[in-house]
Amino acid sequence: MKPTGKAYGLLSVVWIIVISSYLFVRWEGIALTLPILTLFLFASLFYKPVLDVEVKREVSGTRVIEGSEVEITIKIKANSKINSLLVEDLVPDALKIVAGKSWGVFSFDGDEKEFSYRVKVPRGLHEFLGVRIVYTDPFGLFEEDKIIEVYDEIVGVPRLEEIITPYITKGTKVTVGPLPSPRLGEGLEFHAVREYYPGDPMKYINWKATAKSGRIMVNEYESERKVDVVVIVDATYKATKIFDHMMRVAASILLDALENGMSFGLLISEAVPIWVNVDYGKRHFFRCVDVLSMAKPDKNNLIFYQVDHLARTKIPPRAQIIFISPFLTQESEESLRLLYTFGYKVVAISPNPYSLWEAKGKEEELALKILDLKRKARLKRLKRYALVIDWNVKTPLKSAIMEVLKL
């Protein structure tokens, strides 16, 4: 145990009495220190507990939609008698307590106590690192303060927006052999003749080309199929105010792709880019949602170089690109233009960051108008390269998409 502030105060009084007695040669003053020293001795001998304490934390949900409430219960069991113990759960800063208290003071005699509270969970990963316990003797002279490691985590996943698909879901893919088309006799167009590979079906052999070349040649076809969808999120720090809205849009687009039976991939353009390869299925969707749940705005944004590299190496040809960005930087504009030059079809969804600002005066109102005009001018230029959806985040995204598609 360590002395408290009260203990240091009393010790200071003792020293003052001792020094004064020495200076004035009044040794009877020493007697005044005896009650204080006796109190210290009594507290250290009889009120020094063994803090043999076990703590458990129960969380009602570890993966919840952002904005949901989670109940947390702390259970404490002391294996020795403790007169008064402060127990405080170390709540992550981002979690807001909406009911109850995250601490309590209890007395134990070998029994178990508990307390509960509720928190509101924003998007992101929230880690509980431990529970703090503090014991103070009845005289307030000594205390013992330690943290018991009890790890738990809660993940707030993005809330989904209601949307309609803002692009054409059908595409073509060069293929041969077993085709992903529902019926082999329909929806197929001739693409080219190439040399036979082991495993190619015999019925695709082009006998005329085989006779002319002296090698076995087969026909290659284009088959109708669902397009690959790649969602790119511009994680610039300038989008901090609307970043959660961007994550919701990305999650909603990926869910729409899942429900339409399409494969999809994801790029979060942070300083170290997070790339999730194109795949399909529910497991892949939840993997992408985990990435979106933990993404954060980044000051070292290199989106142009990241998009350039992935377009050359990872993003499938003919993929449908969904580019989510407020388009507040030159780099984001150049990235979208680059995707256009590579031949990708791009839908740009741009949450308006200024739609959340409330001007506090005429000067601030004028500044917001100027910034918004600059952004709208950039979006106007981008309409040559993509279908641009300018979204006021105070209104439903579905309405913004319908207005652009004229539905």
XYZ file of C-alpha atoms in Angstrom:
407
model
C 0.000 0.000 0.000
C 1.082 3.577 -0.535
C 0.336 6.669 1.602
C -2.522 8.940 0.570
C -2.515 12.732 0.437
C -4.044 12.757 3.904
C -1.172 10.614 5.208
C 1.416 12.993 3.747
C -0.417 15.896 5.395
C -0.332 14.251 8.826
C 3.333 13.322 8.419
C 4.090 16.937 7.598
C 2.393 17.955 10.869
C 4.514 15.410 12.742
C 7.732 16.834 11.266
C 6.685 20.390 12.071
C 6.043 19.403 15.703
C 9.393 17.581 15.950
C 11.368 20.449 14.403
C 9.559 23.038 16.535
C 10.262 21.013 19.691
C 13.944 20.853 18.790
C 14.198 24.564 18.001
C 12.388 25.689 21.140
C 13.775 22.886 23.312
C 10.238 21.901 24.334
C 10.485 18.123 24.260
C 7.012 17.643 25.658
C 5.769 18.602 22.197
C 6.974 15.212 20.992
C 4.108 13.682 22.924
C 1.683 15.365 20.528
C 2.983 13.159 17.713
C 2.243 9.898 19.505
C -1.507 9.739 18.647
C -0.744 10.351 14.979
C 2.006 7.742 14.863
C -0.245 5.286 16.718
C -2.941 5.860 14.098
C -0.449 5.072 11.323
C 0.666 1.905 13.112
C -2.901 0.790 13.741
C -3.911 1.342 10.094
C -0.878 -0.472 8.702
C -1.235 -3.487 11.013
C -4.965 -4.106 11.099
C -6.321 -2.681 7.837
C -3.909 -4.067 5.299
C -6.014 -6.467 3.217
C -4.902 -9.121 0.783
C -6.443 -7.971 -2.511
C -7.172 -11.437 -3.822
C -9.887 -10.325 -6.211
C -11.337 -11.985 -9.313
C -13.093 -9.839 -11.912
C -15.189 -10.868 -14.897
C -16.835 -8.716 -17.549
C -19.939 -9.821 -19.431
C -20.877 -7.993 -22.648
C -24.344 -8.420 -24.139
C -23.046 -8.047 -27.707
C -19.591 -7.920 -29.281
C -20.622 -7.015 -32.862
C -23.427 -4.479 -33.068
C -24.748 -1.904 -35.508
C -23.339 1.542 -34.762
C -25.640 3.552 -32.524
C -26.871 0.437 -30.692
C -26.709 0.077 -26.915
C -24.795 -2.694 -25.156
C -25.145 -3.746 -21.535
C -21.951 -4.464 -19.629
C -21.894 -6.346 -16.325
C -18.894 -6.435 -14.003
C -18.739 -9.321 -11.506
C -16.292 -9.114 -8.596
C -15.389 -11.909 -6.210
C -13.081 -11.304 -3.243
C -11.472 -14.284 -1.555
C -10.750 -12.287 1.620
C -12.521 -9.719 3.767
C -12.351 -6.189 2.399
C -14.193 -3.362 4.105
C -14.387 -0.937 1.201
C -13.222 -1.438 -2.383
C -13.696 0.894 -5.360
C -14.176 -1.048 -8.597
C -14.037 0.917 -11.855
C -14.310 -0.492 -15.367
C -11.903 1.176 -17.809
C -14.383 2.237 -20.486
C -12.963 3.154 -23.930
C -13.165 6.894 -24.547
C -15.391 6.582 -27.632
C -18.167 4.762 -25.751
C -20.855 6.934 -24.174
C -22.450 5.707 -20.933
C -26.223 6.104 -21.272
C -27.422 4.273 -18.142
C -25.876 3.255 -14.833
C -22.322 3.846 -13.629
C -19.084 2.191 -14.664
C -17.906 2.048 -11.041
C -19.071 1.072 -7.593
C -17.888 0.804 -3.967
C -18.381 -2.545 -2.220
C -17.580 -4.446 0.969
C -16.671 -8.123 0.738
C -16.562 -11.043 3.089
C -15.708 -13.810 0.634
C -18.833 -13.136 -1.439
C -19.486 -11.886 -5.009
C -20.900 -8.504 -6.086
C -21.815 -7.073 -9.473
C -22.926 -3.885 -11.185
C -24.121 -3.054 -14.698
C -24.214 -0.108 -17.056
C -25.138 0.543 -20.680
C -23.084 2.201 -23.413
C -23.881 3.558 -26.861
C -21.525 2.133 -29.482
C -20.216 4.217 -32.401
C -18.548 2.671 -35.463
C -15.130 1.193 -34.792
C -13.202 -1.224 -32.592
C -13.558 -0.488 -28.864
C -11.195 -2.336 -26.513
C -11.708 -2.842 -22.772
C -8.230 -3.321 -21.342
C -8.946 -3.890 -17.662
C -10.753 -3.094 -14.417
C -9.288 -0.757 -11.793
C -9.625 -1.586 -8.096
C -8.727 0.838 -5.301
C -8.643 0.009 -1.587
C -8.382 2.737 1.098
C -8.228 2.009 4.829
C -10.984 3.478 7.094
C -8.677 6.301 8.228
C -7.794 7.311 4.680
C -4.057 6.950 5.315
C -3.087 4.145 2.913
C -4.417 2.971 -0.418
C -3.694 0.273 -2.936
C -4.499 0.960 -6.590
C -4.068 -1.663 -9.276
C -5.500 -2.674 -12.646
C -6.688 -6.205 -13.280
C -6.339 -7.130 -16.951
C -9.721 -8.206 -18.297
C -9.816 -7.858 -22.088
C -12.989 -7.568 -24.117
C -13.863 -5.768 -27.328
C -16.930 -4.415 -29.045
C -17.067 -3.749 -32.790
C -19.513 -1.134 -34.042
C -20.276 -2.015 -37.668
C -21.557 0.582 -40.148
C -25.275 1.177 -40.339
C -26.705 0.314 -43.748
C -28.306 2.901 -46.010
C -31.283 2.059 -48.211
C -30.076 2.231 -51.809
C -30.875 1.143 -55.348
C -28.194 -0.304 -57.613
C -26.593 2.684 -59.398
C -24.966 0.663 -62.223
C -25.658 -2.099 -64.755
C -25.048 -5.474 -63.138
C -24.560 -7.465 -66.370
C -21.223 -7.751 -68.125
C -19.165 -10.097 -70.275
C -16.122 -12.221 -69.634
C -13.901 -14.078 -72.045
C -14.141 -17.770 -71.201
C -14.136 -21.289 -72.598
C -15.253 -24.622 -71.214
C -17.891 -24.687 -68.446
C -19.505 -21.251 -68.719
C -21.160 -19.265 -65.924
C -24.122 -18.508 -68.205
C -27.384 -20.174 -67.015
C -27.867 -21.914 -70.385
C -24.939 -22.705 -72.651
C -26.851 -22.260 -75.904
C -27.875 -18.663 -75.165
C -26.104 -15.454 -74.269
C -22.818 -16.491 -75.911
C -20.939 -14.533 -78.587
C -17.906 -15.692 -80.549
C -14.703 -13.979 -79.392
C -11.639 -15.633 -80.981
C -9.935 -18.873 -82.042
C -7.037 -20.163 -79.985
C -4.968 -23.290 -79.547
C -6.487 -26.180 -77.610
C -5.657 -26.483 -73.895
C -6.012 -29.788 -72.028
C -9.438 -29.819 -70.396
C -11.255 -27.811 -73.108
C -14.538 -29.507 -74.147
C -14.382 -31.345 -77.465
C -17.500 -29.592 -78.779
C -15.606 -26.262 -78.919
C -13.001 -27.594 -81.382
C -12.926 -25.563 -84.620
C -12.303 -28.267 -87.209
C -11.672 -25.906 -90.135
C -9.025 -23.956 -88.208
C -7.554 -27.267 -87.017
C -7.250 -28.570 -90.599
C -5.602 -25.350 -91.833
C -3.088 -24.972 -89.012
C -2.321 -28.577 -88.328
C -2.902 -27.933 -84.614
C -6.042 -28.457 -82.576
C -7.857 -25.109 -82.344
C -10.909 -24.203 -80.247
C -13.456 -21.400 -80.306
C -13.421 -18.889 -77.457
C -16.610 -17.124 -76.395
C -17.820 -14.179 -74.387
C -20.407 -15.183 -71.841
C -22.945 -13.012 -70.086
C -22.218 -12.727 -66.383
C -22.496 -10.440 -63.404
C -19.889 -7.707 -63.254
C -17.178 -7.536 -60.599
C -17.700 -4.572 -58.254
C -14.805 -2.749 -56.595
C -15.549 -0.133 -53.932
C -12.856 2.518 -53.408
C -13.076 4.720 -50.313
C -11.073 7.946 -50.168
C -9.904 7.963 -46.532
C -8.614 11.539 -46.551
C -8.544 13.321 -43.202
C -10.518 16.151 -44.842
C -13.506 13.802 -44.809
C -13.403 13.223 -41.032
C -16.797 14.830 -40.423
C -18.561 12.548 -42.939
C -16.314 9.501 -42.613
C -18.969 7.364 -40.920
C -21.394 8.221 -43.738
C -18.809 7.014 -46.272
C -18.425 3.718 -44.420
C -22.207 3.259 -44.428
C -22.370 3.847 -48.177
C -19.551 1.369 -48.806
C -21.211 -1.316 -46.654
C -24.570 -0.711 -48.372
C -23.036 -1.016 -51.854
C -21.291 -4.263 -50.892
C -24.509 -5.699 -49.466
C -26.308 -4.751 -52.682
C -23.609 -6.546 -54.695
C -23.952 -9.612 -52.452
C -27.725 -9.698 -52.922
C -27.301 -9.340 -56.699
C -24.976 -12.346 -56.783
C -21.878 -10.369 -57.780
C -18.284 -10.697 -56.661
C -16.796 -7.610 -55.021
C -13.614 -6.134 -53.615
C -12.695 -3.172 -51.420
C -9.945 -0.557 -51.195
C -9.624 1.754 -48.187
C -7.126 4.406 -49.242
C -5.253 5.012 -46.005
C -1.509 5.759 -45.802
C -1.032 1.992 -45.874
C -3.852 0.943 -48.209
C -6.226 -1.813 -47.146
C -7.093 -3.993 -50.122
C -9.589 -6.863 -49.938
C -9.381 -9.061 -53.027
C -12.423 -9.570 -55.221
C -14.458 -12.541 -54.014
C -18.075 -13.436 -53.348
C -20.340 -14.764 -50.605
C -21.474 -13.831 -47.104
C -18.183 -14.658 -45.434
C -16.383 -12.313 -47.791
C -19.000 -9.611 -47.132
C -18.457 -9.799 -43.362
C -14.698 -9.627 -43.919
C -15.205 -6.372 -45.820
C -17.550 -5.046 -43.117
C -14.867 -5.676 -40.482
C -12.446 -3.567 -42.527
C -15.021 -0.778 -42.865
C -15.748 -0.922 -39.128
C -12.139 -0.213 -38.185
C -11.130 2.226 -40.942
C -10.037 5.740 -39.924
C -9.305 8.989 -41.787
C -5.628 9.347 -42.636
C -3.450 12.456 -43.069
C -0.906 10.719 -45.302
C -3.282 9.989 -48.168
C -1.664 8.707 -51.387
C -4.806 7.677 -53.191
C -3.588 8.386 -56.735
C -0.572 6.081 -56.463
C -2.605 3.388 -54.728
C -5.335 3.429 -57.375
C -2.731 3.430 -60.163
C -0.947 0.394 -58.703
C -4.107 -1.620 -58.030
C -5.622 -0.805 -61.426
C -2.515 -2.282 -63.046
C -2.220 -5.329 -60.797
C -5.349 -6.237 -58.801
C -8.589 -4.698 -60.050
C -10.228 -7.024 -62.607
C -10.660 -5.686 -66.152
C -14.195 -4.478 -66.936
C -14.962 -4.187 -63.206
C -17.559 -1.661 -62.083
C -15.902 0.902 -59.792
C -17.801 2.652 -57.003
C -15.647 5.614 -55.941
C -16.728 7.089 -52.579
C -15.140 10.454 -51.863
C -16.035 14.052 -50.946
C -13.631 15.099 -53.741
C -11.929 17.793 -51.717
C -8.425 17.099 -53.073
C -6.737 17.166 -56.457
C -5.490 13.607 -55.861
C -9.025 12.203 -55.638
C -9.987 13.922 -58.896
C -6.901 12.600 -60.683
C -7.559 9.087 -59.334
C -11.037 9.011 -60.823
C -9.741 10.339 -64.147
C -7.074 7.624 -64.111
C -9.692 4.896 -63.691
C -11.519 6.337 -66.714
C -8.361 6.186 -68.846
C -7.945 2.514 -67.859
C -11.409 1.881 -69.311
C -13.340 1.262 -66.098
C -16.948 2.325 -65.664
C -17.092 4.487 -62.556
C -19.922 5.643 -60.303
C -18.751 8.430 -57.980
C -20.752 8.828 -54.763
C -19.770 12.078 -53.083
C -21.127 12.820 -49.579
C -21.171 16.594 -49.158
C -19.133 17.469 -46.018
C -20.518 21.006 -45.944
C -24.089 19.728 -45.585
C -23.332 19.000 -41.917
C -21.892 22.426 -41.079
C -24.035 25.087 -39.471
C -22.655 28.570 -40.021
C -22.362 30.648 -36.847
C -22.176 33.972 -38.643
C -22.315 35.666 -42.028
C -18.565 35.341 -42.607
C -18.613 31.609 -41.902
C -21.699 31.203 -44.077
C -19.942 32.947 -46.970
C -16.825 30.789 -46.506
C -18.915 27.598 -46.617
C -20.626 28.744 -49.808
C -17.292 29.416 -51.491
C -15.915 26.003 -50.459
C -19.083 24.275 -51.629
C -18.918 26.049 -54.999
C -15.315 24.913 -55.484
C -16.359 21.337 -54.726
C -19.338 21.502 -57.108
C -17.042 22.817 -59.859
C -14.803 19.780 -59.357
C -17.813 17.435 -59.487
C -18.938 19.085 -62.718
C -15.556 18.346 -64.298
C -15.751 14.750 -63.106
C -19.054 14.133 -64.888
C -17.031 13.642 -68.074
C -15.449 10.566 -66.537
C -18.084 9.074 -64.247
C -21.683 9.037 -63.131
C -21.529 11.499 -60.222
C -23.976 11.349 -57.303
C -23.749 14.453 -55.087
C -25.262 13.432 -51.755
C -26.492 15.747 -49.033
C -26.036 13.405 -46.074
C -29.081 14.865 -44.313
C -31.256 13.256 -47.018
C -31.607 9.538 -47.947
C -28.929 8.245 -50.306
C -31.616 6.425 -52.274
C -33.194 9.755 -53.225
C -29.846 11.123 -54.448
C -29.288 8.051 -56.630
C -32.813 8.181 -58.045
C -32.433 11.870 -58.898
C -29.279 11.189 -60.917
C -30.682 8.087 -62.628
C -33.991 9.900 -63.283
C -36.025 7.039 -61.883
